[in-house]
Amino acid sequence: MPETMTSIERVQATLEFRKPDRVPVDLHNFQPAAAMLGVSLREIFQNGDLLAEAMLNAWREFKHDMILLENGTACNAQACGVEVVYDDDSAPVATEPVLKVLADIADLEVPDPYTTFPMCEILKATRILSHEIGDKVWICARADQGPFALAALLRGLSNWMVDIGLNEQPALIHQVLDFSRRVATRYAYALIECGGHSTSIGESVSGPDMLSPHHYRQYAWPYQKLMVDELKAKGIALAIHICGKTDPILADFVATGASILEIDHKTDMQAAKNSARRRTTLLGPINTTLMYTGAPSEIDDACREAVEILAPDYRFILGPGCALGTATPADNIHALVEAAKKYGVYQ
Ligand SMILES: [Zn+2]
């Protein structure tokens, strides 16, 4: 059956709870896209021109409907002074936190994304993609990390979890979270100003695999909700990414009001659909390990099952449940994109 919508129209319809011609496809592919370019990932993830070229090349190869643009999960942290190490083969990693004690938060300033590395490079990549293909493909320019994830990197993950577990300085914990929310929100505005159609935050460390649902509700949810509300008031759609098993917090996750919830294969698909139905769009949930090690026929099977369960109310975007690994085979990515066309057509 011929397609009757452009990628932009397809994603727009999905987010507005109208019926698209078929399920849209997203690729969380900054690592394999960079590997395809044949330049070291270390260079690409620090250079907006190269990052844009990598994402553009990958889009020409796969023609997915939604591009997730980012350079990994340490951008905001680095902009705030956290030490980050770039690697030749994978995403950058935060190594040295900036808050020796929680009270150090008083010394931090919200960075200006236009002048602060590496945010300014991602903004450059956003402008290039917007100029080149912004009328053809949906650009989700990620304001990763979200409030809780950024706070964890500013303080160091294990210190942060101890701070929360002991709960001796709740006011300072809230201060760090609110600072982190302001960093991500200001960056999100800049990404949209540079041509992103929507934005997204990663908050996986706030999920039940890492944090109790009680602490999620106390410390993560309120800042996710504030960020959703502030952006929504300006007409900006925000996605929240929590990979791992989110079943115990699904109702809260939906109640953030986020336009899109990014889930992975560990979350029960039917439970997620029951919580999300007619209230938000689900994105995912294809297993990234399967994408790396499986055969195209296995990807096809997983996508068919996901479409059957998650697509019926039109509020579903098919994609990997998390960032694709650097060496994910192109055949498997093609299998995912094709599956949406095979199984995701709405009659
Ligand atoms: Zn993830």
GROMACS .gro file of C-alpha atoms and ligand atoms in nm:
model
  348
    1MET     CA    1   0.000   0.000   0.000
    2PRO     CA    2   0.149   0.343  -0.092
    3GLU     CA    3   0.236   0.569   0.199
    4THR     CA    4   0.017   0.876   0.226
    5MET     CA    5   0.207   1.079   0.486
    6THR     CA    6   0.554   1.225   0.516
    7SER     CA    7   0.762   1.131   0.820
    8ILE     CA    8   0.681   1.467   0.981
    9GLU     CA    9   0.306   1.422   0.927
   10ARG     CA   10   0.325   1.065   1.056
   11VAL     CA   11   0.496   1.160   1.382
   12GLN     CA   12   0.277   1.470   1.424
   13ALA     CA   13  -0.039   1.260   1.383
   14THR     CA   14   0.091   1.007   1.636
   15LEU     CA   15   0.165   1.276   1.895
   16GLU     CA   16  -0.174   1.443   1.836
   17PHE     CA   17  -0.362   1.116   1.872
   18ARG     CA   18  -0.477   1.117   1.510
   19LYS     CA   19  -0.448   0.811   1.287
   20PRO     CA   20  -0.124   0.805   1.088
   21ASP     CA   21  -0.087   0.595   0.770
   22ARG     CA   22   0.145   0.362   0.960
   23VAL     CA   23   0.354   0.329   1.275
   24PRO     CA   24   0.650   0.573   1.258
   25VAL     CA   25   1.005   0.445   1.316
   26ASP     CA   26   1.267   0.605   1.536
   27LEU     CA   27   1.634   0.510   1.552
   28HIS     CA   28   1.838   0.569   1.867
   29ASN     CA   29   2.150   0.528   1.657
   30PHE     CA   30   2.412   0.791   1.734
   31GLN     CA   31   2.676   0.520   1.795
   32PRO     CA   32   2.630   0.303   1.481
   33ALA     CA   33   2.572   0.621   1.276
   34ALA     CA   34   2.907   0.754   1.395
   35ALA     CA   35   3.077   0.419   1.327
   36MET     CA   36   2.945   0.423   0.968
   37LEU     CA   37   3.125   0.751   0.902
   38GLY     CA   38   3.468   0.593   0.945
   39VAL     CA   39   3.599   0.862   1.181
   40SER     CA   40   3.677   0.792   1.548
   41LEU     CA   41   3.374   0.835   1.772
   42ARG     CA   42   3.591   1.048   1.999
   43GLU     CA   43   3.609   1.314   1.725
   44ILE     CA   44   3.251   1.287   1.605
   45PHE     CA   45   3.095   1.327   1.949
   46GLN     CA   46   3.286   1.652   2.006
   47ASN     CA   47   3.219   1.806   1.666
   48GLY     CA   48   2.876   1.927   1.550
   49ASP     CA   49   2.964   1.916   1.179
   50LEU     CA   50   3.078   1.552   1.199
   51LEU     CA   51   2.788   1.449   1.420
   52ALA     CA   52   2.539   1.602   1.174
   53GLU     CA   53   2.712   1.431   0.883
   54ALA     CA   54   2.696   1.094   1.062
   55MET     CA   55   2.325   1.130   1.141
   56LEU     CA   56   2.253   1.252   0.788
   57ASN     CA   57   2.436   0.958   0.629
   58ALA     CA   58   2.250   0.712   0.849
   59TRP     CA   59   1.918   0.873   0.762
   60ARG     CA   60   1.994   0.841   0.390
   61GLU     CA   61   2.062   0.472   0.448
   62PHE     CA   62   1.760   0.386   0.666
   63LYS     CA   63   1.503   0.663   0.598
   64HIS     CA   64   1.358   0.641   0.948
   65ASP     CA   65   1.085   0.887   1.047
   66MET     CA   66   1.245   1.021   1.364
   67ILE     CA   67   1.609   1.103   1.434
   68LEU     CA   68   1.732   1.110   1.793
   69LEU     CA   69   2.019   1.355   1.797
   70GLU     CA   70   2.267   1.348   2.085
   71ASN     CA   71   2.630   1.268   2.165
   72GLY     CA   72   2.565   1.034   2.457
   73THR     CA   73   2.465   1.062   2.820
   74ALA     CA   74   2.719   1.305   2.961
   75CYS     CA   75   2.665   1.627   2.760
   76ASN     CA   76   2.482   1.832   3.024
   77ALA     CA   77   2.712   1.705   3.297
   78GLN     CA   78   3.022   1.811   3.103
   79ALA     CA   79   2.868   2.154   3.039
   80CYS     CA   80   2.836   2.186   3.419
   81GLY     CA   81   3.200   2.097   3.481
   82VAL     CA   82   3.194   1.719   3.528
   83GLU     CA   83   3.500   1.550   3.380
   84VAL     CA   84   3.411   1.340   3.078
   85VAL     CA   85   3.626   1.093   2.887
   86TYR     CA   86   3.572   1.039   2.515
   87ASP     CA   87   3.635   0.696   2.370
   88ASP     CA   88   3.719   0.578   2.017
   89ASP     CA   89   3.447   0.314   2.004
   90SER     CA   90   3.159   0.420   2.226
   91ALA     CA   91   2.975   0.706   2.393
   92PRO     CA   92   3.156   0.945   2.629
   93VAL     CA   93   3.158   0.862   3.000
   94ALA     CA   94   3.141   1.097   3.301
   95THR     CA   95   3.433   1.021   3.532
   96GLU     CA   96   3.484   1.294   3.793
   97PRO     CA   97   3.181   1.457   3.958
   98VAL     CA   98   3.174   1.828   4.033
   99LEU     CA   99   2.988   1.828   4.368
  100LYS     CA  100   3.225   1.711   4.644
  101VAL     CA  101   2.943   1.782   4.887
  102LEU     CA  102   2.581   1.870   4.808
  103ALA     CA  103   2.632   2.226   4.932
  104ASP     CA  104   2.873   2.290   4.642
  105ILE     CA  105   2.561   2.332   4.427
  106ALA     CA  106   2.556   2.697   4.539
  107ASP     CA  107   2.869   2.755   4.326
  108LEU     CA  108   2.728   2.618   3.999
  109GLU     CA  109   2.568   2.829   3.728
  110VAL     CA  110   2.328   2.710   3.461
  111PRO     CA  111   2.542   2.695   3.145
  112ASP     CA  112   2.457   2.896   2.833
  113PRO     CA  113   2.406   2.620   2.573
  114TYR     CA  114   2.513   2.847   2.287
  115THR     CA  115   2.860   2.907   2.430
  116THR     CA  116   2.925   2.598   2.644
  117PHE     CA  117   3.093   2.282   2.514
  118PRO     CA  118   2.966   2.031   2.418
  119MET     CA  119   2.608   2.169   2.411
  120CYS     CA  120   2.711   2.426   2.148
  121GLU     CA  121   2.832   2.145   1.918
  122ILE     CA  122   2.502   1.955   1.947
  123LEU     CA  123   2.320   2.282   1.873
  124LYS     CA  124   2.534   2.318   1.562
  125ALA     CA  125   2.444   1.963   1.455
  126THR     CA  126   2.076   2.041   1.517
  127ARG     CA  127   2.094   2.351   1.294
  128ILE     CA  128   2.263   2.153   1.014
  129LEU     CA  129   2.012   1.866   1.027
  130SER     CA  130   1.724   2.111   1.042
  131HIS     CA  131   1.856   2.297   0.737
  132GLU     CA  132   1.929   1.980   0.536
  133ILE     CA  133   1.632   1.755   0.613
  134GLY     CA  134   1.420   1.931   0.875
  135ASP     CA  135   1.127   1.944   0.631
  136LYS     CA  136   1.142   1.567   0.571
  137VAL     CA  137   1.224   1.396   0.898
  138TRP     CA  138   1.130   1.453   1.262
  139ILE     CA  139   1.431   1.568   1.461
  140CYS     CA  140   1.416   1.486   1.829
  141ALA     CA  141   1.710   1.682   1.963
  142ARG     CA  142   1.782   1.531   2.304
  143ALA     CA  143   1.830   1.752   2.608
  144ASP     CA  144   1.977   1.450   2.784
  145GLN     CA  145   2.032   1.421   3.080
  146GLY     CA  146   1.710   1.486   3.270
  147PRO     CA  147   1.696   1.637   3.621
  148PHE     CA  148   1.757   1.318   3.819
  149ALA     CA  149   2.018   1.170   3.583
  150LEU     CA  150   2.211   1.497   3.566
  151ALA     CA  151   2.205   1.535   3.944
  152ALA     CA  152   2.349   1.183   3.973
  153LEU     CA  153   2.639   1.275   3.743
  154LEU     CA  154   2.706   1.610   3.913
  155ARG     CA  155   2.738   1.436   4.248
  156GLY     CA  156   2.865   1.095   4.126
  157LEU     CA  157   2.613   0.810   4.107
  158SER     CA  158   2.710   0.621   4.421
  159ASN     CA  159   2.738   0.940   4.634
  160TRP     CA  160   2.401   1.051   4.502
  161MET     CA  161   2.229   0.722   4.586
  162VAL     CA  162   2.377   0.739   4.939
  163ASP     CA  163   2.256   1.101   4.975
  164ILE     CA  164   1.907   0.987   4.882
  165GLY     CA  165   1.917   0.671   5.094
  166LEU     CA  166   2.032   0.857   5.406
  167ASN     CA  167   1.805   1.154   5.330
  168GLU     CA  168   1.990   1.375   5.579
  169GLN     CA  169   1.987   1.688   5.360
  170PRO     CA  170   1.658   1.681   5.167
  171ALA     CA  171   1.663   2.057   5.101
  172LEU     CA  172   2.004   2.033   4.932
  173ILE     CA  173   1.896   1.727   4.733
  174HIS     CA  174   1.601   1.930   4.604
  175GLN     CA  175   1.833   2.220   4.525
  176VAL     CA  176   2.057   1.995   4.311
  177LEU     CA  177   1.752   1.853   4.134
  178ASP     CA  178   1.605   2.193   4.063
  179PHE     CA  179   1.938   2.319   3.930
  180SER     CA  180   1.959   2.013   3.703
  181ARG     CA  181   1.604   2.070   3.583
  182ARG     CA  182   1.693   2.429   3.488
  183VAL     CA  183   2.004   2.313   3.299
  184ALA     CA  184   1.809   2.057   3.094
  185THR     CA  185   1.518   2.294   3.032
  186ARG     CA  186   1.737   2.580   2.911
  187TYR     CA  187   1.921   2.339   2.680
  188ALA     CA  188   1.588   2.203   2.554
  189TYR     CA  189   1.476   2.553   2.454
  190ALA     CA  190   1.800   2.609   2.263
  191LEU     CA  191   1.765   2.276   2.080
  192ILE     CA  192   1.414   2.371   1.969
  193GLU     CA  193   1.532   2.721   1.868
  194CYS     CA  194   1.795   2.553   1.648
  195GLY     CA  195   1.535   2.345   1.465
  196GLY     CA  196   1.451   2.040   1.676
  197HIS     CA  197   1.088   1.934   1.641
  198SER     CA  198   1.079   1.788   1.991
  199THR     CA  199   1.317   1.699   2.269
  200SER     CA  200   1.386   1.416   2.511
  201ILE     CA  201   1.557   1.346   2.843
  202GLY     CA  202   1.722   1.029   2.972
  203GLU     CA  203   1.624   0.942   3.328
  204SER     CA  204   1.710   0.572   3.346
  205VAL     CA  205   1.884   0.600   3.682
  206SER     CA  206   1.548   0.706   3.827
  207GLY     CA  207   1.387   0.377   3.716
  208PRO     CA  208   1.312   0.082   3.947
  209ASP     CA  209   1.629  -0.104   3.840
  210MET     CA  210   1.827   0.170   4.019
  211LEU     CA  211   1.591   0.360   4.252
  212SER     CA  212   1.297   0.252   4.466
  213PRO     CA  213   0.953   0.364   4.344
  214HIS     CA  214   0.916   0.553   4.673
  215HIS     CA  215   1.227   0.760   4.602
  216TYR     CA  216   1.125   0.796   4.236
  217ARG     CA  217   0.802   0.961   4.350
  218GLN     CA  218   0.979   1.175   4.610
  219TYR     CA  219   1.278   1.299   4.413
  220ALA     CA  220   1.256   1.223   4.039
  221TRP     CA  221   0.890   1.254   3.942
  222PRO     CA  222   0.827   1.612   4.061
  223TYR     CA  223   1.112   1.751   3.847
  224GLN     CA  224   1.019   1.543   3.543
  225LYS     CA  225   0.665   1.675   3.578
  226LEU     CA  226   0.780   2.037   3.616
  227MET     CA  227   0.993   2.005   3.304
  228VAL     CA  228   0.706   1.850   3.105
  229ASP     CA  229   0.468   2.125   3.217
  230GLU     CA  230   0.705   2.412   3.143
  231LEU     CA  231   0.786   2.286   2.792
  232LYS     CA  232   0.427   2.190   2.718
  233ALA     CA  233   0.316   2.545   2.800
  234LYS     CA  234   0.543   2.658   2.516
  235GLY     CA  235   0.411   2.388   2.280
  236ILE     CA  236   0.722   2.168   2.305
  237ALA     CA  237   0.682   1.791   2.322
  238LEU     CA  238   0.913   1.616   2.570
  239ALA     CA  239   0.998   1.246   2.572
  240ILE     CA  240   1.130   1.075   2.885
  241HIS     CA  241   1.358   0.773   2.849
  242ILE     CA  242   1.369   0.519   3.129
  243CYS     CA  243   1.509   0.187   3.017
  244GLY     CA  244   1.502  -0.123   3.235
  245LYS     CA  245   1.189  -0.260   3.396
  246THR     CA  246   0.950   0.030   3.464
  247ASP     CA  247   0.643  -0.178   3.560
  248PRO     CA  248   0.628  -0.059   3.926
  249ILE     CA  249   0.623   0.310   3.825
  250LEU     CA  250   0.419   0.293   3.502
  251ALA     CA  251   0.124   0.490   3.640
  252ASP     CA  252   0.355   0.766   3.772
  253PHE     CA  253   0.559   0.765   3.451
  254VAL     CA  254   0.242   0.827   3.248
  255ALA     CA  255   0.127   1.090   3.501
  256THR     CA  256   0.433   1.305   3.425
  257GLY     CA  257   0.229   1.407   3.119
  258ALA     CA  258   0.528   1.353   2.889
  259SER     CA  259   0.431   1.337   2.521
  260ILE     CA  260   0.641   1.026   2.468
  261LEU     CA  261   0.764   0.757   2.708
  262GLU     CA  262   1.067   0.566   2.583
  263ILE     CA  263   1.058   0.209   2.721
  264ASP     CA  264   1.265  -0.100   2.656
  265HIS     CA  265   1.194  -0.473   2.633
  266LYS     CA  266   1.219  -0.530   3.010
  267THR     CA  267   0.895  -0.341   3.067
  268ASP     CA  268   0.583  -0.553   3.022
  269MET     CA  269   0.438  -0.429   2.694
  270GLN     CA  270   0.075  -0.500   2.778
  271ALA     CA  271   0.105  -0.333   3.120
  272ALA     CA  272   0.267  -0.029   2.957
  273LYS     CA  273  -0.008  -0.010   2.697
  274ASN     CA  274  -0.279  -0.039   2.961
  275SER     CA  275  -0.126   0.253   3.154
  276ALA     CA  276  -0.051   0.466   2.849
  277ARG     CA  277  -0.362   0.407   2.641
  278ARG     CA  278  -0.495   0.732   2.494
  279ARG     CA  279  -0.278   0.938   2.732
  280THR     CA  280   0.072   0.924   2.589
  281THR     CA  281   0.279   0.780   2.305
  282LEU     CA  282   0.508   0.484   2.372
  283LEU     CA  283   0.842   0.458   2.193
  284GLY     CA  284   1.057   0.146   2.180
  285PRO     CA  285   1.085  -0.130   2.295
  286ILE     CA  286   1.309  -0.350   2.079
  287ASN     CA  287   1.591  -0.516   2.272
  288THR     CA  288   1.925  -0.355   2.176
  289THR     CA  289   2.113  -0.678   2.253
  290LEU     CA  290   1.888  -0.861   2.009
  291MET     CA  291   1.953  -0.580   1.760
  292TYR     CA  292   2.325  -0.649   1.799
  293THR     CA  293   2.334  -1.030   1.817
  294GLY     CA  294   2.007  -1.144   1.658
  295ALA     CA  295   1.921  -1.231   1.299
  296PRO     CA  296   1.700  -1.000   1.090
  297SER     CA  297   1.416  -1.255   1.115
  298GLU     CA  298   1.431  -1.231   1.496
  299ILE     CA  299   1.414  -0.851   1.479
  300ASP     CA  300   1.117  -0.887   1.246
  301ASP     CA  301   0.940  -1.118   1.496
  302ALA     CA  302   1.007  -0.884   1.790
  303CYS     CA  303   0.880  -0.583   1.594
  304ARG     CA  304   0.564  -0.767   1.483
  305GLU     CA  305   0.483  -0.856   1.842
  306ALA     CA  306   0.549  -0.500   1.962
  307VAL     CA  307   0.327  -0.352   1.691
  308GLU     CA  308   0.046  -0.595   1.773
  309ILE     CA  309   0.043  -0.496   2.139
  310LEU     CA  310   0.147  -0.130   2.132
  311ALA     CA  311   0.009   0.016   1.808
  312PRO     CA  312  -0.373  -0.026   1.829
  313ASP     CA  313  -0.452   0.324   1.964
  314TYR     CA  314  -0.212   0.487   1.710
  315ARG     CA  315   0.010   0.620   1.987
  316PHE     CA  316   0.320   0.416   1.920
  317ILE     CA  317   0.660   0.478   1.761
  318LEU     CA  318   0.864   0.167   1.684
  319GLY     CA  319   1.233   0.180   1.772
  320PRO     CA  320   1.508   0.033   1.985
  321GLY     CA  321   1.443   0.043   2.359
  322CYS     CA  322   1.774   0.221   2.423
  323ALA     CA  323   2.080   0.343   2.235
  324LEU     CA  324   2.193   0.096   1.969
  325GLY     CA  325   2.542  -0.041   2.021
  326THR     CA  326   2.824   0.079   1.797
  327ALA     CA  327   2.851  -0.249   1.603
  328THR     CA  328   2.479  -0.309   1.547
  329PRO     CA  329   2.451  -0.470   1.199
  330ALA     CA  330   2.289  -0.253   0.932
  331ASP     CA  331   2.075  -0.549   0.820
  332ASN     CA  332   1.910  -0.557   1.162
  333ILE     CA  333   1.840  -0.184   1.153
  334HIS     CA  334   1.686  -0.226   0.807
  335ALA     CA  335   1.475  -0.514   0.945
  336LEU     CA  336   1.339  -0.284   1.218
  337VAL     CA  337   1.256  -0.003   0.975
  338GLU     CA  338   1.092  -0.243   0.729
  339ALA     CA  339   0.886  -0.410   1.003
  340ALA     CA  340   0.695  -0.086   1.063
  341LYS     CA  341   0.598  -0.083   0.694
  342LYS     CA  342   0.505  -0.453   0.697
  343TYR     CA  343   0.309  -0.474   1.019
  344GLY     CA  344   0.236  -0.115   1.118
  345VAL     CA  345  -0.001   0.001   0.842
  346TYR     CA  346  -0.331   0.132   0.984
  347GLN     CA  347  -0.635   0.022   0.782
  348ZN      ZN  348   1.847   0.357   2.788
   0.00000   0.00000   0.00000
